[in-house]
Coordinates of C-alpha atoms in Angstrom, one line a residue:
Chain A
M154 CA 0.2 0.2 0.0
S155 CA 1.5 3.4 -0.9
T156 CA 0.2 6.9 -0.9
Y157 CA -0.1 9.3 -3.3
L158 CA 0.4 13.0 -3.3
G159 CA -3.2 14.7 -4.3
G160 CA -5.8 17.0 -2.9
V161 CA -9.6 17.2 -2.7
F162 CA -12.5 20.1 -3.3
D163 CA -15.0 20.2 -1.0
D164 CA -17.2 23.6 -0.5
A165 CA -16.8 23.3 3.3
L166 CA -12.7 23.9 2.9
P167 CA -11.7 27.8 2.7
E168 CA -10.8 27.6 -0.9
G169 CA -12.8 25.1 -1.2
R170 CA -10.0 23.4 -1.7
A171 CA -6.6 21.5 -0.2
A172 CA -3.8 19.0 0.0
A173 CA -4.1 15.6 1.0
T174 CA -2.8 12.3 0.4
I175 CA -4.4 9.8 -1.2
T176 CA -4.2 5.8 -0.1
V177 CA -6.1 3.7 -2.0
W178 CA -8.1 0.9 0.4
R179 CA -10.2 -2.5 -0.6
H180 CA -13.5 -0.5 1.5
G181 CA -12.3 2.6 -1.3
V182 CA -10.3 6.1 -1.9
E183 CA -9.2 8.2 1.2
A184 CA -7.7 11.6 1.5
R185 CA -6.3 13.0 4.4
L186 CA -5.6 16.5 4.3
E187 CA -2.8 18.0 6.8
A188 CA -5.2 19.3 9.5
G189 CA -5.9 15.5 10.0
K190 CA -9.3 15.4 8.0
V191 CA -10.7 12.5 6.2
Y192 CA -12.9 11.9 3.3
T193 CA -13.4 8.7 2.2
I194 CA -15.4 7.5 -1.4
R195 CA -16.1 3.6 -1.2
S196 CA -15.5 1.5 -3.9
E197 CA -19.5 1.0 -5.1
V198 CA -19.9 4.4 -5.3
L199 CA -16.5 5.2 -7.3
R200 CA -16.2 7.1 -10.2
L201 CA -13.0 8.3 -11.5
E202 CA -12.0 10.7 -15.2
R203 CA -9.2 11.6 -16.1
G204 CA -8.7 15.3 -17.2
G205 CA -7.0 18.6 -16.1
S206 CA -4.5 20.9 -17.9
T207 CA -2.3 17.9 -18.9
G208 CA -5.3 15.1 -18.9
R209 CA -3.1 13.4 -16.3
M210 CA -4.9 14.2 -13.5
L211 CA -6.7 11.5 -12.0
F212 CA -10.2 12.7 -10.4
I213 CA -12.1 10.6 -8.3
R214 CA -15.8 11.5 -7.4
G215 CA -18.0 9.5 -5.3
Q216 CA -22.2 10.1 -4.8
D217 CA -21.8 13.6 -3.4
P218 CA -21.6 15.8 -6.5
R219 CA -19.5 18.9 -4.4
L220 CA -16.7 16.0 -3.4
T221 CA -13.6 15.3 -5.7
L222 CA -10.6 14.0 -4.9
F223 CA -7.4 14.4 -7.2
S224 CA -3.9 13.3 -8.1
E225 CA -1.7 13.2 -10.9
A226 CA 0.7 10.5 -9.2
P227 CA 1.5 8.2 -11.2
G228 CA 0.9 4.6 -10.4
L229 CA -2.7 6.0 -8.4
L230 CA -4.6 4.7 -10.9
E231 CA -3.4 0.8 -11.0
E232 CA -3.7 0.6 -7.5
I233 CA -7.2 1.7 -7.6
G234 CA -7.5 -1.1 -10.3
T235 CA -5.6 -4.2 -8.1
T236 CA -6.7 -2.9 -4.5
S237 CA -10.0 -2.2 -3.9
G238 CA -13.8 -3.7 -4.6
L239 CA -15.0 -5.4 -7.6
E240 CA -16.8 -2.0 -8.4
A241 CA -13.7 -0.3 -8.4
R242 CA -11.8 -2.3 -11.1
N243 CA -14.9 -2.5 -13.4
A244 CA -14.6 2.0 -12.9
V245 CA -11.1 1.7 -13.5
A246 CA -11.2 -0.6 -17.3
T247 CA -14.2 1.7 -18.1
L248 CA -11.5 4.6 -18.0
T249 CA -8.6 2.6 -19.1
A250 CA -10.7 1.9 -22.4
E251 CA -11.9 5.5 -22.8
V252 CA -8.3 6.7 -23.0
A253 CA -6.9 4.3 -24.7
K254 CA -9.7 5.8 -27.5
T255 CA -8.7 8.9 -27.3
R256 CA -5.0 8.5 -27.0
R257 CA -5.6 6.6 -30.7
A258 CA -8.1 9.8 -31.8
T259 CA -5.1 11.9 -30.8
L260 CA -3.0 10.5 -33.0
S261 CA -4.7 10.0 -36.0
L262 CA -4.9 13.7 -35.7
W263 CA -2.1 14.5 -35.3
L264 CA -1.4 12.6 -38.4
I265 CA -4.2 14.3 -40.5
A266 CA -2.5 17.4 -39.3
A267 CA 0.2 16.4 -40.4
A268 CA -1.0 15.4 -44.0
V269 CA -2.4 18.7 -43.9
L270 CA 0.8 20.7 -44.4
V271 CA 2.4 18.5 -46.5
V272 CA 0.1 18.7 -49.0
L273 CA -0.1 22.6 -48.1
G274 CA 3.7 23.0 -48.4
L275 CA 3.4 21.0 -51.9
V276 CA 0.6 22.8 -53.4
T277 CA 1.0 26.2 -52.2
P278 CA 4.1 27.7 -53.8
P279 CA 3.1 26.8 -57.8
L280 CA -0.5 28.2 -56.8
F281 CA 1.0 31.2 -55.5
R282 CA 3.6 31.4 -59.0
V283 CA -0.2 31.4 -61.0
A284 CA -1.7 33.8 -58.8
V285 CA 1.3 36.6 -59.9
D286 CA 1.4 35.9 -63.0
G287 CA -2.3 36.3 -63.8
A288 CA -1.7 39.5 -61.9
V289 CA 1.2 40.8 -63.0
G290 CA 0.0 39.8 -66.9
Q291 CA -3.2 42.1 -65.9
L292 CA -0.9 44.9 -65.3
P293 CA -0.2 47.1 -67.8
L294 CA 3.3 47.6 -68.9
S295 CA 3.1 51.7 -68.4
L296 CA 2.4 51.5 -64.5
D297 CA 6.4 49.6 -65.8
V298 CA 7.5 52.9 -67.6
K299 CA 5.6 54.5 -64.2
L300 CA 7.4 52.4 -61.1
G301 CA 11.1 53.6 -63.4
D302 CA 10.5 56.8 -63.3
L303 CA 8.9 56.8 -59.6
A304 CA 13.1 55.4 -58.7
S305 CA 15.0 56.9 -61.5
S306 CA 15.8 59.1 -59.2
E307 CA 18.0 57.0 -57.6
I308 CA 20.7 56.5 -60.3
T309 CA 22.9 58.7 -59.7
S310 CA 23.5 58.0 -55.6
F311 CA 25.5 56.1 -57.4
G312 CA 27.8 59.0 -58.4
P313 CA 27.4 61.5 -61.3
A314 CA 26.3 60.9 -64.9
I315 CA 29.5 60.4 -67.5
T316 CA 28.2 63.2 -70.3
D317 CA 31.8 61.8 -72.8
E318 CA 30.1 61.0 -76.2
R319 CA 32.8 58.6 -76.3
A320 CA 31.3 56.4 -73.0
A321 CA 27.7 57.6 -73.4
G322 CA 28.2 57.1 -77.8
L323 CA 29.7 53.1 -76.5
A324 CA 26.3 52.3 -74.0
T325 CA 23.8 53.6 -76.1
E326 CA 25.3 52.0 -79.6
I327 CA 25.6 48.3 -77.4
L328 CA 21.9 49.5 -76.7
E329 CA 20.7 50.2 -79.5
R330 CA 21.6 46.7 -80.9
L331 CA 20.4 44.9 -79.0
R332 CA 16.8 46.1 -79.0
P333 CA 15.7 45.1 -82.1
H334 CA 15.8 41.6 -80.9
L335 CA 13.4 42.3 -78.0
P336 CA 10.2 41.8 -78.2
P337 CA 7.9 44.2 -80.2
D338 CA 6.3 46.2 -76.7
I339 CA 9.4 46.3 -74.6
A340 CA 11.4 47.4 -78.1
A341 CA 8.7 50.2 -77.8
L342 CA 9.6 51.3 -74.2
D343 CA 11.5 54.4 -74.2
L344 CA 15.1 52.4 -73.2
K345 CA 17.8 55.0 -72.6
I346 CA 21.4 54.3 -70.9
T347 CA 23.4 56.5 -68.3
V348 CA 27.1 56.0 -67.4
I349 CA 27.3 56.6 -63.9
E350 CA 31.1 57.6 -62.5
S351 CA 31.7 54.7 -60.2
A352 CA 33.9 52.1 -58.9
E353 CA 31.9 48.9 -58.9
V354 CA 31.1 46.6 -61.6
N355 CA 27.2 46.5 -62.1
A356 CA 25.0 47.6 -64.3
F357 CA 21.3 48.1 -63.5
A358 CA 17.9 48.5 -65.3
L359 CA 14.6 49.7 -63.8
P360 CA 10.6 48.6 -64.7
G361 CA 10.1 50.4 -67.8
G362 CA 13.5 49.9 -69.0
R363 CA 15.8 52.6 -67.7
M364 CA 19.0 50.9 -67.6
A365 CA 22.9 52.4 -66.0
V366 CA 25.7 51.3 -66.1
L367 CA 28.4 52.2 -63.3
S368 CA 31.9 53.0 -64.9
G369 CA 33.6 49.9 -63.4
L370 CA 32.1 48.0 -65.7
L371 CA 33.7 50.0 -68.4
K372 CA 37.3 49.9 -66.5
R373 CA 37.2 45.9 -66.0
A374 CA 35.9 44.0 -68.9
D375 CA 37.3 42.9 -71.1
D376 CA 35.7 42.8 -74.3
V377 CA 32.5 45.3 -75.7
N378 CA 31.2 41.5 -75.5
M379 CA 30.9 41.8 -71.7
V380 CA 29.6 44.6 -71.1
A381 CA 26.7 43.8 -73.5
A382 CA 26.2 40.5 -71.8
V383 CA 26.1 42.5 -68.2
F384 CA 23.0 44.9 -70.2
A385 CA 21.0 41.9 -72.1
H386 CA 20.8 40.1 -68.9
E387 CA 19.4 43.2 -67.3
L388 CA 16.8 43.8 -70.0
M389 CA 15.2 40.2 -69.4
H390 CA 14.9 42.1 -66.4
V391 CA 12.7 44.6 -67.7
R392 CA 11.0 41.8 -69.9
H393 CA 9.9 39.3 -67.9
R394 CA 9.3 42.4 -65.6
H395 CA 11.4 40.8 -62.9
G396 CA 10.8 44.3 -60.8
I397 CA 7.0 44.1 -60.7
R398 CA 6.8 40.7 -60.1
A399 CA 8.8 40.7 -56.7
L400 CA 6.6 43.5 -55.6
V401 CA 3.6 42.1 -56.4
Q402 CA 4.8 39.3 -54.8
S403 CA 5.2 41.4 -51.6
A404 CA 2.3 42.6 -51.7
G405 CA 0.8 39.1 -52.7
V406 CA 3.2 37.4 -49.1
L407 CA 1.4 40.2 -46.9
A408 CA -2.0 39.4 -48.4
L409 CA -2.0 35.8 -47.3
V410 CA -0.9 36.8 -44.4
S411 CA -3.1 39.6 -43.1
V412 CA -6.0 37.6 -44.0
V413 CA -4.5 34.0 -42.3
F414 CA -3.3 36.5 -38.9
G415 CA -6.5 39.2 -39.1
D416 CA -3.0 41.8 -38.9
A417 CA -0.3 42.1 -40.9
T418 CA 1.9 44.4 -38.9
G419 CA 3.6 41.7 -36.7
I420 CA 4.4 40.5 -40.2
V421 CA 5.8 44.0 -41.5
A422 CA 8.2 44.2 -38.9
L423 CA 9.3 41.1 -39.4
L424 CA 9.8 41.8 -43.0
A425 CA 11.9 44.4 -41.7
Q426 CA 14.3 42.0 -40.7
G427 CA 14.6 40.0 -43.4
G428 CA 12.5 37.0 -41.9
V429 CA 10.4 36.3 -45.8
L430 CA 13.8 37.1 -47.9
A431 CA 14.5 33.7 -48.3
T432 CA 11.4 33.4 -49.6
L433 CA 11.6 35.9 -52.1
T434 CA 15.2 35.6 -52.9
H435 CA 14.5 31.8 -53.8
Y436 CA 12.0 33.4 -56.7
G437 CA 15.0 35.5 -57.4
R438 CA 17.0 33.3 -58.4
E439 CA 15.0 31.7 -60.5
H440 CA 14.5 35.0 -62.2
E441 CA 18.3 35.5 -62.7
S442 CA 18.5 31.9 -64.0
Q443 CA 15.8 33.5 -66.8
A444 CA 18.1 36.8 -67.0
D445 CA 21.1 34.5 -68.2
L446 CA 19.3 32.3 -70.5
D447 CA 17.6 34.5 -72.4
G448 CA 20.1 37.3 -72.5
V449 CA 22.6 35.4 -73.5
A450 CA 20.3 34.6 -76.7
L451 CA 19.6 37.7 -77.0
T452 CA 23.8 38.5 -77.2
A453 CA 24.5 35.9 -80.1
A454 CA 21.1 37.5 -81.9
A455 CA 22.3 40.8 -82.1
G456 CA 25.3 39.1 -82.7
F457 CA 27.7 39.3 -80.3
D458 CA 29.8 36.7 -79.4
P459 CA 28.3 34.5 -76.8
A460 CA 31.0 33.7 -74.9
G461 CA 31.3 37.3 -73.3
M462 CA 28.6 36.4 -70.6
P463 CA 30.4 33.3 -68.9
A464 CA 33.7 35.1 -69.6
F465 CA 32.0 37.8 -67.6
F466 CA 31.3 35.7 -64.6
R467 CA 34.9 34.3 -65.3
K468 CA 36.1 37.9 -64.7
L469 CA 34.0 38.9 -61.3
K470 CA 35.2 35.4 -59.6
E471 CA 39.0 37.1 -60.3
I472 CA 38.1 40.6 -59.2
A473 CA 39.1 40.5 -55.7
P474 CA 36.1 39.6 -53.3
S475 CA 37.6 42.7 -50.8
S476 CA 34.4 43.9 -48.4
E477 CA 33.6 46.3 -50.7
V478 CA 33.6 44.9 -53.8
Q479 CA 31.3 42.6 -52.1
E480 CA 29.0 45.4 -50.9
A481 CA 28.9 47.0 -54.6
L482 CA 28.5 43.4 -56.0
S483 CA 25.4 43.2 -53.3
W484 CA 23.2 41.6 -56.2
M485 CA 25.0 39.4 -56.4
S486 CA 23.7 37.7 -53.1
S487 CA 19.9 36.7 -54.6
H488 CA 22.2 35.2 -57.9
P489 CA 23.1 31.7 -58.8
S490 CA 26.8 30.7 -58.0
H491 CA 29.0 31.6 -60.3
E492 CA 29.8 28.5 -61.5
E493 CA 25.7 26.9 -61.5
R494 CA 25.4 30.3 -63.4
I495 CA 28.5 29.7 -66.4
A496 CA 27.8 25.5 -66.8
A497 CA 24.0 26.7 -67.5
I498 CA 24.6 29.5 -70.4
E499 CA 27.7 27.4 -71.8
A500 CA 25.1 24.4 -72.4
L501 CA 22.8 26.6 -74.5
I502 CA 25.7 28.3 -76.1
P503 CA 25.6 25.7 -79.1
S504 CA 22.6 26.1 -79.7
L505 CA 23.0 29.2 -80.5
T506 CA 22.1 31.5 -84.3
R507 CA 25.4 34.4 -83.9
G508 CA 23.6 37.4 -85.8
E509 CA 25.5 39.2 -87.9
D510 CA 28.6 41.3 -86.3
P511 CA 28.5 45.0 -87.7
P512 CA 32.3 47.0 -87.3
M513 CA 31.4 49.2 -84.1
N514 CA 31.9 53.3 -83.8
H515 CA 32.3 53.1 -81.0
T516 CA 35.3 51.2 -78.6
L517 CA 35.5 50.4 -75.3
E518 CA 38.9 51.5 -76.1
A519 CA 38.1 54.5 -76.6
A520 CA 35.6 54.7 -73.8
R521 CA 38.3 54.1 -70.8
A522 CA 39.7 56.7 -72.1
A523 CA 37.1 59.4 -71.4
L524 CA 36.9 57.9 -68.2
R525 CA 40.6 58.1 -67.0
G526 CA 40.1 62.0 -68.2
E527 CA 42.1 61.8 -71.3
Chain B
M234 CA 10.3 21.4 3.3
S235 CA 11.8 25.0 4.4
T236 CA 9.6 27.5 6.0
A237 CA 7.4 29.6 3.6
L238 CA 8.9 32.9 3.0
D239 CA 8.5 36.8 4.2
F240 CA 7.2 38.6 1.7
S241 CA 5.1 41.5 0.7
I242 CA 4.3 42.8 -2.6
N243 CA 4.7 46.6 -3.2
H244 CA 3.4 49.9 -5.6
S245 CA 1.2 46.9 -7.4
P246 CA 0.2 46.9 -10.2
D247 CA 2.2 48.8 -12.3
F248 CA 5.0 48.7 -10.9
P249 CA 5.2 46.2 -8.1
L250 CA 8.5 45.2 -6.2
L251 CA 8.8 41.9 -3.7
E252 CA 9.8 42.2 -0.6
L253 CA 11.6 39.6 1.0
R254 CA 12.9 39.6 4.5
L255 CA 15.0 35.8 4.4
A256 CA 15.9 34.1 7.5
A257 CA 18.9 32.0 8.7
G258 CA 19.8 29.2 5.8
Q259 CA 16.9 30.5 3.5
Q260 CA 17.1 30.5 -0.2
V261 CA 15.3 31.9 -3.1
F262 CA 15.8 31.1 -7.0
A263 CA 15.4 34.3 -9.4
E264 CA 15.0 34.7 -13.0
P265 CA 18.2 37.3 -14.1
S266 CA 18.6 40.2 -13.2
A267 CA 15.9 40.5 -11.2
M268 CA 17.8 42.1 -8.4
V269 CA 16.7 45.4 -7.1
T270 CA 18.4 45.0 -4.2
M271 CA 20.2 43.0 -1.6
S272 CA 21.6 43.0 2.5
P273 CA 25.1 42.7 1.9
S274 CA 24.5 39.3 3.9
L275 CA 23.2 37.5 0.8
D276 CA 25.4 34.9 -0.7
M277 CA 24.3 35.4 -4.2
S278 CA 25.4 32.5 -7.3
A279 CA 24.4 32.0 -11.1
G280 CA 23.5 28.1 -12.0
I281 CA 21.9 25.9 -13.5
K282 CA 19.1 24.7 -11.4
G283 CA 18.4 21.2 -11.2
G284 CA 20.6 19.9 -14.0
L285 CA 21.2 21.5 -17.8
V286 CA 17.3 19.4 -19.3
K287 CA 15.5 21.1 -16.1
G288 CA 17.4 24.2 -17.6
L289 CA 16.5 24.0 -20.8
G290 CA 13.0 22.9 -20.5
R291 CA 13.3 26.7 -19.2
A292 CA 14.9 28.2 -21.7
L293 CA 12.0 26.7 -23.8
G294 CA 9.7 28.0 -22.1
G295 CA 10.9 31.8 -22.4
E296 CA 12.9 31.2 -19.4
S297 CA 17.1 31.8 -18.8
L298 CA 18.9 28.8 -18.9
I299 CA 20.6 30.8 -15.6
V300 CA 18.9 31.2 -12.2
N301 CA 20.6 33.1 -9.3
T302 CA 20.4 32.1 -5.5
F303 CA 20.5 34.0 -3.1
T304 CA 20.9 32.1 0.3
A305 CA 20.9 34.1 3.6
K306 CA 24.4 31.8 5.0
A307 CA 25.0 35.1 8.3
G308 CA 21.6 35.6 9.8
R309 CA 18.3 37.4 8.5
A310 CA 18.6 39.4 5.6
E311 CA 16.2 41.2 2.9
L312 CA 16.0 41.1 -0.9
A313 CA 13.7 43.0 -2.9
L314 CA 13.2 41.4 -6.4
A315 CA 11.6 43.3 -9.5
P316 CA 10.4 41.7 -12.9
G317 CA 11.8 43.0 -16.5
G318 CA 7.9 44.3 -17.7
L319 CA 5.0 46.1 -16.6
G320 CA 2.8 44.3 -14.7
D321 CA 1.3 42.7 -11.4
V322 CA 3.8 39.9 -9.4
M323 CA 1.7 37.5 -7.8
H324 CA 2.3 34.8 -4.8
Y325 CA 1.2 30.7 -5.4
N326 CA 1.3 28.5 -2.5
V327 CA 2.7 25.8 -5.0
G328 CA 1.2 22.1 -3.4
A329 CA -1.3 23.8 -0.9
T330 CA -3.7 22.6 -3.2
G331 CA -2.6 19.6 -4.2
T332 CA -2.0 20.4 -7.9
G333 CA 1.1 22.4 -9.5
L334 CA 0.5 25.5 -12.1
M335 CA 0.9 26.0 -15.8
L336 CA 2.4 29.2 -16.1
Q337 CA 2.9 31.1 -19.2
S338 CA 6.9 31.4 -20.7
G339 CA 8.3 34.0 -19.5
A340 CA 5.8 34.7 -15.8
F341 CA 8.7 33.5 -13.5
L342 CA 9.7 35.6 -11.3
A343 CA 11.4 33.6 -8.7
H344 CA 11.0 31.0 -6.1
G345 CA 11.7 29.9 -2.7
Q346 CA 13.0 26.2 -1.5
G347 CA 11.2 22.7 -2.6
V348 CA 9.7 24.3 -6.2
S349 CA 10.3 23.0 -9.1
I350 CA 10.2 25.0 -12.4
N351 CA 10.8 23.0 -15.4
G352 CA 9.3 23.0 -19.5
K353 CA 6.2 21.5 -20.9
W354 CA 5.1 20.7 -23.8
G355 CA 2.2 22.6 -24.6
G356 CA 1.2 20.9 -28.3
A357 CA -0.7 22.2 -30.5
R358 CA -3.3 23.1 -28.1
G359 CA 0.2 25.7 -26.4
F360 CA 1.0 26.9 -30.1
F361 CA -2.5 28.5 -30.9
S362 CA -3.1 29.7 -27.5
G363 CA 0.2 31.9 -28.3
N364 CA 1.8 31.1 -25.6
G365 CA 4.2 29.1 -27.1
L366 CA 5.0 25.7 -27.6
V367 CA 6.6 25.4 -24.1
M368 CA 4.8 26.5 -21.1
L369 CA 6.8 26.5 -17.4
R370 CA 5.1 24.4 -14.5
A371 CA 5.8 24.9 -11.5
S372 CA 5.4 21.3 -9.1
G373 CA 6.2 20.7 -5.8
S374 CA 5.9 23.0 -2.3
G375 CA 6.7 25.9 -1.6
D376 CA 5.9 29.5 -3.2
L377 CA 6.4 30.8 -6.2
F378 CA 6.3 34.3 -7.7
F379 CA 5.1 34.9 -11.1
N380 CA 4.3 38.6 -13.1
G381 CA 2.0 39.5 -15.8
F382 CA 1.4 42.4 -17.7
G383 CA -0.9 44.8 -16.3
A384 CA -2.8 43.9 -12.8
V385 CA -3.7 40.5 -12.8
L386 CA -7.4 39.2 -11.9
P387 CA -7.0 36.0 -9.7
V388 CA -10.4 33.7 -11.0
D389 CA -12.1 30.8 -9.0
V390 CA -13.7 28.7 -11.6
D391 CA -16.3 26.5 -11.3
G392 CA -17.5 24.6 -14.2
G393 CA -16.9 26.8 -17.1
Y394 CA -14.8 30.3 -18.1
I395 CA -13.8 31.4 -22.1
V396 CA -10.1 34.0 -21.6
D397 CA -8.8 35.2 -24.9
T398 CA -5.3 33.4 -25.3
G399 CA -2.2 36.3 -25.1
Y400 CA -4.3 37.5 -21.4
V401 CA -3.9 34.3 -19.6
L402 CA -1.3 34.4 -17.5
A403 CA -1.5 30.9 -15.6
F404 CA -3.4 28.1 -13.8
E405 CA -3.6 25.8 -11.9
E406 CA -4.0 21.9 -13.7
T407 CA -6.5 20.3 -12.0
L408 CA -8.5 22.2 -14.7
N409 CA -9.3 20.9 -18.5
Y410 CA -8.4 23.3 -21.4
E411 CA -9.1 24.0 -25.4
V412 CA -7.9 26.1 -27.3
T413 CA -10.8 27.6 -29.8
T414 CA -13.2 30.0 -31.2
V415 CA -15.0 32.2 -29.4
P416 CA -18.7 30.8 -29.3
G417 CA -20.3 31.2 -31.7
L418 CA -17.8 31.8 -34.2
R419 CA -17.6 28.6 -35.5
P420 CA -16.8 29.8 -38.5
R421 CA -19.2 28.1 -41.0
G422 CA -19.9 31.2 -42.4
L423 CA -18.6 33.5 -44.4
G424 CA -19.6 36.2 -42.4
K425 CA -18.2 34.6 -39.4
L426 CA -14.6 34.7 -41.1
K427 CA -14.7 37.9 -41.4
T428 CA -16.0 38.6 -37.6
F429 CA -12.9 35.5 -37.1
F430 CA -10.2 37.3 -38.8
L431 CA -10.9 41.1 -38.9
G432 CA -12.1 41.3 -35.5
G433 CA -9.0 40.5 -33.8
E434 CA -10.6 38.0 -31.1
G435 CA -9.6 34.7 -32.9
L436 CA -8.9 32.1 -30.1
V437 CA -9.9 32.1 -26.6
C438 CA -8.9 29.4 -23.7
R439 CA -12.8 27.4 -22.7
F440 CA -11.5 26.0 -19.0
S441 CA -13.5 23.3 -17.4
G442 CA -13.7 22.3 -14.6
R443 CA -12.8 22.8 -11.0
G444 CA -9.5 25.8 -10.0
K445 CA -7.4 29.0 -10.0
V446 CA -6.8 31.0 -13.1
W447 CA -4.8 33.9 -13.2
V448 CA -5.5 36.6 -15.6
Q449 CA -3.6 39.8 -16.7
T450 CA -5.4 42.6 -18.2
R451 CA -2.7 43.4 -21.3
Q452 CA -1.3 41.6 -22.9
I453 CA 1.9 42.1 -25.0
G454 CA 0.6 41.7 -29.0
S455 CA -1.9 44.4 -28.4
Y456 CA 0.8 46.6 -26.6
L457 CA 3.1 46.8 -29.5
G458 CA 0.7 46.6 -32.1
W459 CA 0.1 50.4 -30.2
V460 CA 3.2 51.3 -29.9
Y461 CA 4.0 50.3 -33.0
P462 CA 2.9 53.3 -35.1
F463 CA 5.1 55.0 -32.3
R464 CA 8.7 53.4 -32.8
P465 CA 11.6 56.0 -34.1
T466 CA 11.8 55.5 -37.5
K467 CA 15.6 55.9 -39.7
N468 CA 15.7 58.4 -41.4
R469 CA 17.9 57.5 -44.2
G470 CA 18.3 61.2 -45.9

């Protein structure tokens, strides 16, 4: 015979309850308070119930509805089953069967929940993508232009614009050679490129076709084909409307979140911390690969050597990854690794037909001389 | 089992201070940085009480891995403790009613000898109640002090009681609880769904059985939502 720690609910007690030690006898279950008071619930009338916040609390009741003994101590139920009278044993058997049933029900609920989560995880991303594609398709191209105009004032925040005809003319000539090979609606856009004085090896395109090339790229590129490769890549972001797509995506994520949680303020804060960035950069990688492959095809169609693109990526790898350069190439963080990109591009090149390569009016050498101030 | 602690809780409910007068040999265990003032004769040591596993359980329950132990080695000593947040401090005599106490994560302030605090897996209920996957469970026998956000109302439940999940601070283990939607708001019609998502009254804890629930009068999520528009933002010029 052992004793178990537990308690008693009794309205006659000061707080309505008190701690007690519980003992199981053949004739019934007994609870003894510290103050000495003893309660007994006889075996014949004993009713058992599992519950409490952990689900492991055993409640013992008799005929008096206001009296309940309780304990969470392990082994109590088993002792009631083996020690007390036949009626109590039946109560134990009933409860044990009930508990087993509940456990099975809980387990199957968990399994169903897990299955639903897996299915949701598989189905949601492609559905979301379809929704984004649909939404972007509904938005007019003029919206891209407006969006680009809004951001265009920030182009000069990289540095002053270079107006020397040798540099600016080269950039424009390359752009104009690429233009006719773009789809008609994109080719009809007001495509413009500005050369910006900056040591960074970079170029970017805003939605709507406003582009900028940083002079570091002209200085470090081996030939015109490399420069054309970067321009073509950036033009493909314009063509596939990746900027507006990213906007729709992040707006869509917010909308989803606010529908599910009723309030997006917490998520906005999370976004600011970069919590959802992983999702967006994954999509970003797809955009980058798309821009690489379509871009290299564009360079070939315009008569540039498509080998310029993989060569440019090798060049980027060569440039010492000093912290300054890494910061300058911050756009690279969302880009696939150089090796992956080079491999994917080089696999595509043999299938491309290179267009006519007319002599250029501007040369990279002259542009460089202009940049050096000669 | 040791003698009960001599204590008073002053300046409640906004900025309460827990003042303890320890007899020789008595010990108090408190969350780190809770100490405000102490007698020079008190000995303080930091450690992972109850071993690494229990410590990790507490850590998962939103508490520190480390618990500071204050021991009155040389005669009587005084100690004042304060919680990190704004809200009342409550006392609970663990074991006096034969049941343990479940605490919202982060609610622990201090306890006397004979009490142990563990992390307790709250499962899906804990997750949806916003109380975290791991709650804290106080068991044993002795004095426990915990803190809420705002004032704290102890409620004797007999039968049923519903509290919004964000306001549940602590409850006795004799109570059953389930996390559910506000009654009458089971999302069957679209209108009800709208109320559920936009009404801000999403999930509630439905308690049943007998026992005590401690309800705090503010919840951190709503408070942060209220503060958010006033936060200083970086001016990027």
